Each structure stands twice: as C-alpha cells, then as structure tokens.
C-alpha cells in the first residue's frame, strides 16, 4: 500500500479519531460508493468525506471510520447505506430551480401532452426534498386545470429515505417559497399556526397527487411506466462519465417516443450515444411520435 502523502497524513493527525480517514478506508468508501450508488468520489475528497462521516461516526457513538464501515456492512436493512449516501451527496434543491425548464414545460410540453387522449407519466428522478416534483405539479395544475390534471401520473423518486420523508410531509419554511407566485402560496399551501408559524405545508389534496418512492438509479427501473417526461437534474453530476452515459441510455429507453429528458444545465450529455435529440440546452427529446392511445393505468 502506498504511504499517505505528508499533507494528508498531517491533516489526518489533527482530526479526532472519529473522523480520521486512512487511505485504505477512503478507498473502501470510494469502492462502496461507486458500486452501490454510482458515486464518483474523486481523489482529493478525503477531507470532505472525513468531515461528513466523522459526524455520523460520533452520532452513532462509534470509535472511528473503519468501525463505521463495519456497521454499514452489518446493517441488512439498507438504512445506514442510505445515511451514508446522504452524508456523501448534497440534497440542495429549490422550487422552480432552473426556471427555463418550467417555461418549456408550460409552453411546449404540456400543450403537446394535453392534446393526447389519456394518461401520461412525468418522473422526477432524484427528487430530493420535493421542491422539484411539487413545482412540476403546480405548473401542470396551472396549465391543465381540473379535471384534465387527472391525466397526470407524477412519480418522484430518490435514493435517500430522509429526503423522501421530508418530501412526503410537504412542509417548507415560508422563505423557501419565494420563487413561487403569491397566488400559488394560497392555492397549494396551508399556512402553519402556533408552533408551526413560519411554515407552509402543501395541501393534502395536492400532496396525494405525487407518488413518492425510494429508488436507486443504479438499479433496474425498466418496470416503471413509460414516461412522457423525465426530470433528472443535478443528480448525474455525482456519477462518472461511463455511469452517466449508461443512465442516460436507460432513461432514453424509459421514454415513450416523442418524450422529453430534462437534465441539469451543468450536466452536458455531449459525446454520449443516447439516440435523443438535443432541442435546447439541457432539454432532450426522443425521436418519434407519442402513442395516440394509452391505457389510463
Ligand atoms: C442535488 S439533489 C437534486 C434535486 C433536484 N433534482 C434538483 O435539481 O433540484 C440530488 C439528489 O440525487 C439523489 N441521488 C444521488 N445518487 C442517487 C442514486 N444513485 N439514485 C437515486 N437518487 C440519487 C440524492 O439523494 C439527492 O437528493
């Protein structure tokens, strides 16, 4: 095993035992993160990993990071794996993030879908705490109105059980709603009172229109319904290029002909073989015509 570099070694020496990360432990975390989550933990991320996992080690009352890795391996429920990915990635998100996507949804995608006779699926893959799927829902509600909105099947998935629980509860600080029109605050949210003052909660009749589920994008998702639109934004940045390319191809297979894939603006798919047409920055479309008739299930 190569010796640790002097800078890394001296950095590690200054850390409490709970956060000290040997090169072999870092390599073990890297391998685990790549195999299980597709995560690309680059060399040089040691300090970030030790700071993030050190906190988890202390919270669990464990001795050090190798003891924590034993704990992760022994936990058959997968809950600690979920906590591990939480510690290694960021869940940053916001309502109407990358607003051009929502303009495109309103002006181009929904008019095309509205003309269709039956149900369609929109999938928010890597939905974090829910701001993305709720933004999609509100935009669809505004554009389609009732009862046409009943044609929408809105699926929202993430690998992290923690963010999914937050998303399902639909509770946000009022400050987080700043990018939504005021009229939407009243229409889609209930204002918290008493101990919940300053909080806003998505009204139950809107919350129940989103199907939240845990899904690791590294695993097979071909049994999901074919999608009219897939949002997978600011998720692939964590993956290496081959993993990204493979995932984009699987998304392409999951789209119905004429369907759209929306990725984060910093996630270029340049050089990938995926068979999708790039119609605007970060917006891709599968060639072909949407099916004329579909089952409503
Ligand atoms: C930065 S957030 C992006 C949220 C939202 N899509 C947006 O653009 O605002 C990235 C999310 O991807 C999730 N994620 C990371 N790796 C994943 C994987 N292998 N499968 C599913 N979700 C994953 C994380 O848990 C996190 O919630």
Coordinates of C-alpha atoms and ligand atoms in Angstrom, one line a residue:
X1 CA 0.0 0.0 0.0
X2 CA 1.5 3.4 -0.9
X3 CA 2.3 5.7 2.0
X4 CA -0.1 8.6 2.7
X5 CA 1.1 11.9 1.4
X6 CA 2.6 14.2 4.1
X7 CA -0.2 16.7 3.7
X8 CA -2.9 14.2 4.0
X9 CA -1.1 12.5 6.9
X10 CA -0.7 15.7 8.8
X11 CA -4.2 16.7 8.1
X12 CA -5.5 13.4 9.5
X13 CA -3.3 13.6 12.5
X14 CA -5.1 16.8 13.5
X15 CA -8.5 15.2 13.4
X16 CA -10.3 13.5 16.2
X17 CA -10.2 9.7 16.0
X18 CA -13.9 9.6 14.9
X19 CA -13.0 11.5 11.7
X20 CA -9.6 10.1 10.9
X21 CA -9.6 8.5 7.5
X22 CA -6.8 6.2 6.4
X23 CA -6.1 5.8 2.7
X24 CA -7.4 2.2 2.8
X25 CA -10.7 3.3 4.5
X26 CA -11.1 6.1 1.9
X27 CA -10.6 3.6 -0.9
X28 CA -13.1 1.3 0.7
X29 CA -15.7 4.1 0.8
X30 CA -14.9 5.0 -2.8
X31 CA -15.4 1.5 -4.0
X32 CA -18.7 1.1 -2.0
X33 CA -20.0 4.4 -3.2
X34 CA -19.2 3.6 -6.8
X35 CA -20.6 0.0 -6.7
X36 CA -23.8 0.8 -4.8
X37 CA -24.7 4.3 -5.8
X38 CA -22.6 5.0 -8.9
X39 CA -21.0 7.8 -7.0
X40 CA -17.7 9.1 -8.3
X41 CA -15.7 10.2 -5.2
X42 CA -12.6 11.8 -6.6
X43 CA -9.2 11.6 -5.0
X44 CA -8.8 14.8 -3.0
X45 CA -12.3 14.5 -1.4
X46 CA -10.8 12.8 1.7
X47 CA -11.3 15.8 3.9
X48 CA -14.9 16.2 2.8
X49 CA -15.6 12.5 3.4
X50 CA -13.9 12.5 6.8
X51 CA -15.7 15.6 7.9
X52 CA -19.1 14.3 6.8
X53 CA -18.6 10.7 8.0
X54 CA -16.9 11.8 11.2
X55 CA -20.2 13.4 12.3
X56 CA -22.1 10.2 11.5
X57 CA -19.5 8.2 13.5
X58 CA -19.9 10.5 16.5
X59 CA -23.7 10.5 16.3
X60 CA -23.7 6.7 16.4
X61 CA -21.1 6.6 19.2
X62 CA -18.7 4.6 17.2
X63 CA -14.9 4.6 17.6
X64 CA -13.7 5.5 14.1
X65 CA -14.5 5.3 10.4
X66 CA -13.4 1.6 9.9
X67 CA -15.8 0.7 12.8
X68 CA -18.5 2.7 10.9
X69 CA -17.8 0.8 7.7
X70 CA -18.3 -2.5 9.7
X71 CA -21.6 -1.0 11.0
X72 CA -22.7 -0.2 7.4
X73 CA -21.9 -3.7 6.2
X74 CA -23.7 -5.3 9.1
X75 CA -26.9 -3.3 8.6
X76 CA -29.1 -5.5 6.5
X77 CA -32.0 -3.0 6.3
X78 CA -30.0 -0.7 4.0
X79 CA -30.9 2.3 6.2
X80 CA -27.3 3.0 7.0
X81 CA -26.3 2.8 3.4
X82 CA -29.0 5.4 2.8
X83 CA -27.5 7.6 5.6
X84 CA -24.0 7.1 4.0
X85 CA -25.2 8.4 0.6
X86 CA -26.9 11.3 2.4
X87 CA -23.5 12.1 4.1
X88 CA -21.7 12.0 0.8
X89 CA -24.0 13.9 -1.5
X90 CA -25.9 17.2 -1.3
X91 CA -29.6 17.4 -1.4
X92 CA -29.7 21.0 -2.4
X93 CA -32.8 21.9 -4.4
X94 CA -35.4 24.7 -4.7
X95 CA -38.8 25.5 -6.1
X96 CA -38.7 26.3 -9.9
X97 CA -35.0 25.7 -10.0
X98 CA -33.6 26.2 -13.5
X99 CA -36.7 28.1 -14.4
X100 CA -36.3 27.7 -18.2
X101 CA -37.3 24.0 -17.8
X102 CA -40.6 25.1 -16.3
X103 CA -41.2 27.6 -19.0
X104 CA -40.6 24.8 -21.6
X105 CA -42.9 22.5 -19.6
X106 CA -45.7 25.1 -19.7
X107 CA -45.2 26.4 -23.3
X108 CA -44.1 23.3 -25.2
X109 CA -44.5 20.1 -23.4
X110 CA -47.9 20.4 -21.7
X111 CA -49.7 21.7 -24.8
X112 CA -48.4 18.6 -26.7
X113 CA -49.5 16.3 -23.9
X114 CA -52.8 17.9 -23.4
X115 CA -53.8 17.1 -26.9
X116 CA -53.5 13.4 -26.1
X117 CA -56.5 11.3 -25.2
X118 CA -55.3 9.6 -22.0
X119 CA -52.9 9.5 -19.0
X120 CA -49.2 10.3 -19.2
X121 CA -46.3 9.9 -16.7
X122 CA -43.8 12.5 -15.5
X123 CA -40.9 11.2 -13.4
X124 CA -38.8 13.4 -11.1
X125 CA -35.7 11.1 -10.7
X126 CA -33.6 12.3 -7.7
X127 CA -36.4 14.5 -6.3
X128 CA -34.7 15.4 -3.0
X129 CA -37.0 17.1 -0.5
X130 CA -39.8 17.6 -3.1
X131 CA -39.4 21.1 -4.4
X132 CA -38.9 19.7 -8.0
X133 CA -42.0 17.4 -8.2
X134 CA -44.2 19.9 -6.4
X135 CA -43.1 22.6 -8.9
X136 CA -43.9 20.2 -11.7
X137 CA -47.3 19.5 -10.2
X138 CA -48.2 23.2 -9.7
X139 CA -47.1 24.1 -13.2
X140 CA -49.2 21.2 -14.6
X141 CA -52.2 22.2 -12.5
X142 CA -52.0 25.8 -13.7
X143 CA -51.6 24.8 -17.4
X144 CA -54.1 21.9 -17.5
X145 CA -56.6 22.7 -14.8
X146 CA -59.1 20.2 -13.4
X147 CA -60.2 17.6 -14.4
X148 CA -57.5 17.3 -17.1
X149 CA -54.9 17.2 -14.4
X150 CA -56.2 13.7 -13.5
X151 CA -54.3 12.5 -16.6
X152 CA -51.0 13.3 -14.9
X153 CA -49.2 10.4 -13.2
X154 CA -46.4 12.1 -11.2
X155 CA -43.7 9.9 -9.9
X156 CA -40.9 11.2 -7.6
X157 CA -38.0 9.0 -6.5
X158 CA -34.8 9.4 -4.6
X159 CA -32.3 7.0 -3.0
X160 CA -32.5 8.8 0.3
X161 CA -35.2 7.9 2.7
X162 CA -34.6 11.0 4.8
X163 CA -35.3 13.4 1.9
X164 CA -38.3 11.3 0.8
X165 CA -39.8 11.6 4.2
X166 CA -39.4 15.4 4.1
X167 CA -40.8 15.5 0.5
X168 CA -43.9 13.5 1.5
X169 CA -44.6 15.6 4.5
X170 CA -44.6 18.6 2.2
X171 CA -43.5 21.1 4.9
X172 CA -41.3 24.0 3.9
X173 CA -40.3 27.2 5.6
X174 CA -42.2 30.2 4.1
X175 CA -38.8 31.6 2.9
X176 CA -38.4 28.6 0.6
X177 CA -41.5 29.5 -1.4
X178 CA -40.0 32.9 -2.5
X179 CA -39.7 31.7 -6.1
X180 CA -43.4 30.8 -6.4
X181 CA -46.1 33.3 -7.3
X182 CA -48.0 34.6 -4.3
X183 CA -51.3 33.2 -5.6
X184 CA -49.7 29.8 -5.6
X185 CA -48.9 30.1 -1.9
X186 CA -52.6 30.3 -1.1
X187 CA -53.8 27.8 -3.7
X188 CA -51.3 25.0 -2.9
X189 CA -50.2 25.5 0.7
X190 CA -51.7 25.8 4.2
X191 CA -50.0 28.3 6.5
X192 CA -48.7 26.9 9.7
X193 CA -50.1 28.2 13.0
X194 CA -48.9 28.2 16.6
X195 CA -45.8 26.1 16.9
X196 CA -45.7 25.8 13.1
X197 CA -45.8 29.5 12.4
X198 CA -43.5 30.4 9.6
X199 CA -44.0 27.0 7.9
X200 CA -46.1 26.2 4.9
X201 CA -47.5 22.8 4.1
X202 CA -48.6 21.5 0.7
X203 CA -52.3 20.9 0.9
X204 CA -53.2 17.2 1.2
X205 CA -55.3 17.1 -2.0
X206 CA -52.1 18.2 -3.9
X207 CA -49.6 16.1 -1.9
X208 CA -51.6 13.0 -2.8
X209 CA -51.1 13.6 -6.5
X210 CA -47.4 12.8 -6.2
X211 CA -46.3 9.1 -5.8
X212 CA -43.0 9.2 -3.8
X213 CA -40.8 6.1 -3.8
X214 CA -37.3 5.1 -2.9
X215 CA -35.3 4.2 -6.0
X216 CA -31.6 3.8 -6.6
X217 CA -30.9 4.9 -10.1
X218 CA -28.1 2.3 -10.3
X219 CA -30.8 -0.4 -10.1
X220 CA -33.1 -1.7 -12.8
X221 CA -36.1 0.7 -13.3
X222 CA -37.4 -0.8 -16.6
X223 CA -40.6 -1.9 -14.9
X224 CA -41.7 1.7 -14.3
X225 CA -44.3 3.0 -16.7
X226 CA -43.0 4.5 -20.0
X227 CA -42.6 8.3 -19.3
X228 CA -43.7 11.3 -21.3
X229 CA -41.1 13.4 -19.4
X230 CA -38.2 12.6 -17.1
X231 CA -36.6 15.3 -15.0
X232 CA -33.2 14.1 -13.8
X233 CA -31.5 17.3 -12.8
X234 CA -28.3 17.8 -10.7
X235 CA -28.1 14.1 -9.9
X236 CA -25.7 12.8 -12.6
X237 CA -23.0 15.3 -11.5
X238 CA -22.2 12.7 -8.9
X239 CA -21.5 9.9 -11.3
X240 CA -18.5 9.2 -13.5
X241 CA -18.9 9.6 -17.3
X242 CA -19.5 5.9 -18.1
X243 CA -22.2 5.7 -15.4
X244 CA -23.8 8.9 -16.7
X245 CA -23.9 7.6 -20.3
X246 CA -25.4 4.3 -19.2
X247 CA -28.0 6.0 -17.1
X248 CA -28.9 8.4 -20.0
X249 CA -29.4 5.4 -22.3
X250 CA -31.7 3.8 -19.7
X251 CA -33.7 7.0 -19.4
X252 CA -33.9 7.1 -23.2
X253 CA -35.3 3.5 -23.2
X254 CA -37.8 4.6 -20.5
X255 CA -39.2 7.5 -22.5
X256 CA -42.0 7.0 -24.9
X257 CA -41.4 8.1 -28.5
X258 CA -41.6 11.9 -28.5
X259 CA -40.8 12.1 -24.8
X260 CA -38.5 14.6 -23.1
X261 CA -35.5 14.3 -20.8
X262 CA -34.5 17.3 -18.8
X263 CA -31.1 17.4 -17.1
X264 CA -29.3 20.0 -15.0
X265 CA -27.8 22.8 -17.0
X266 CA -24.3 21.9 -15.8
X267 CA -24.8 18.3 -16.9
X268 CA -23.8 18.2 -20.6
X269 CA -24.5 14.9 -22.4
X270 CA -22.1 15.8 -25.2
X271 CA -20.3 12.9 -26.6
X272 CA -22.8 10.3 -25.3
X273 CA -24.6 7.8 -27.5
X274 CA -28.2 8.1 -26.4
X275 CA -30.3 8.5 -29.5
X276 CA -32.0 11.6 -28.2
X277 CA -32.2 15.0 -30.0
X278 CA -30.9 18.0 -28.1
X279 CA -33.6 20.6 -28.7
X280 CA -32.4 23.3 -26.2
X281 CA -29.6 23.4 -23.6
X282 CA -30.3 20.6 -21.1
X283 CA -33.5 19.5 -22.9
X284 CA -33.5 16.3 -25.0
X285 CA -36.3 14.6 -26.9
X286 CA -36.7 11.1 -28.1
X287 CA -37.5 10.9 -31.8
X288 CA -40.8 9.5 -32.9
X289 CA -44.4 10.3 -32.3
X290 CA -46.2 9.9 -29.0
X291 CA -48.6 6.9 -28.8
X292 CA -52.1 8.1 -29.8
X293 CA -53.9 5.9 -27.4
X294 CA -52.7 4.8 -24.0
X295 CA -54.1 2.9 -21.0
X296 CA -55.2 5.1 -18.2
X297 CA -53.4 2.8 -15.6
Ligands
LIG1 C1 -28.7 17.9 -5.6 S1 -30.2 16.9 -5.4 C2 -31.1 17.4 -6.9 C3 -32.6 17.6 -6.6 C4 -33.4 18.1 -7.8 N1 -33.4 17.1 -8.9 C5 -32.9 19.4 -8.3 O1 -32.3 19.5 -9.3 O2 -33.1 20.4 -7.5 C6 -29.5 15.3 -5.9 C7 -30.4 14.1 -5.4 O3 -30.0 12.9 -6.0 C8 -30.1 11.9 -5.1 N2 -29.2 10.8 -5.6 C9 -27.9 10.7 -5.6 N3 -27.5 9.5 -6.0 C10 -28.6 8.8 -6.3 C11 -28.9 7.5 -6.9 N4 -27.9 6.6 -7.1 N5 -30.2 7.1 -7.1 C12 -31.2 8.0 -6.8 N6 -31.0 9.2 -6.3 C13 -29.8 9.6 -6.1 C14 -29.6 12.5 -3.8 O4 -30.2 11.7 -2.7 C15 -30.2 13.9 -3.9 O5 -31.5 14.0 -3.2

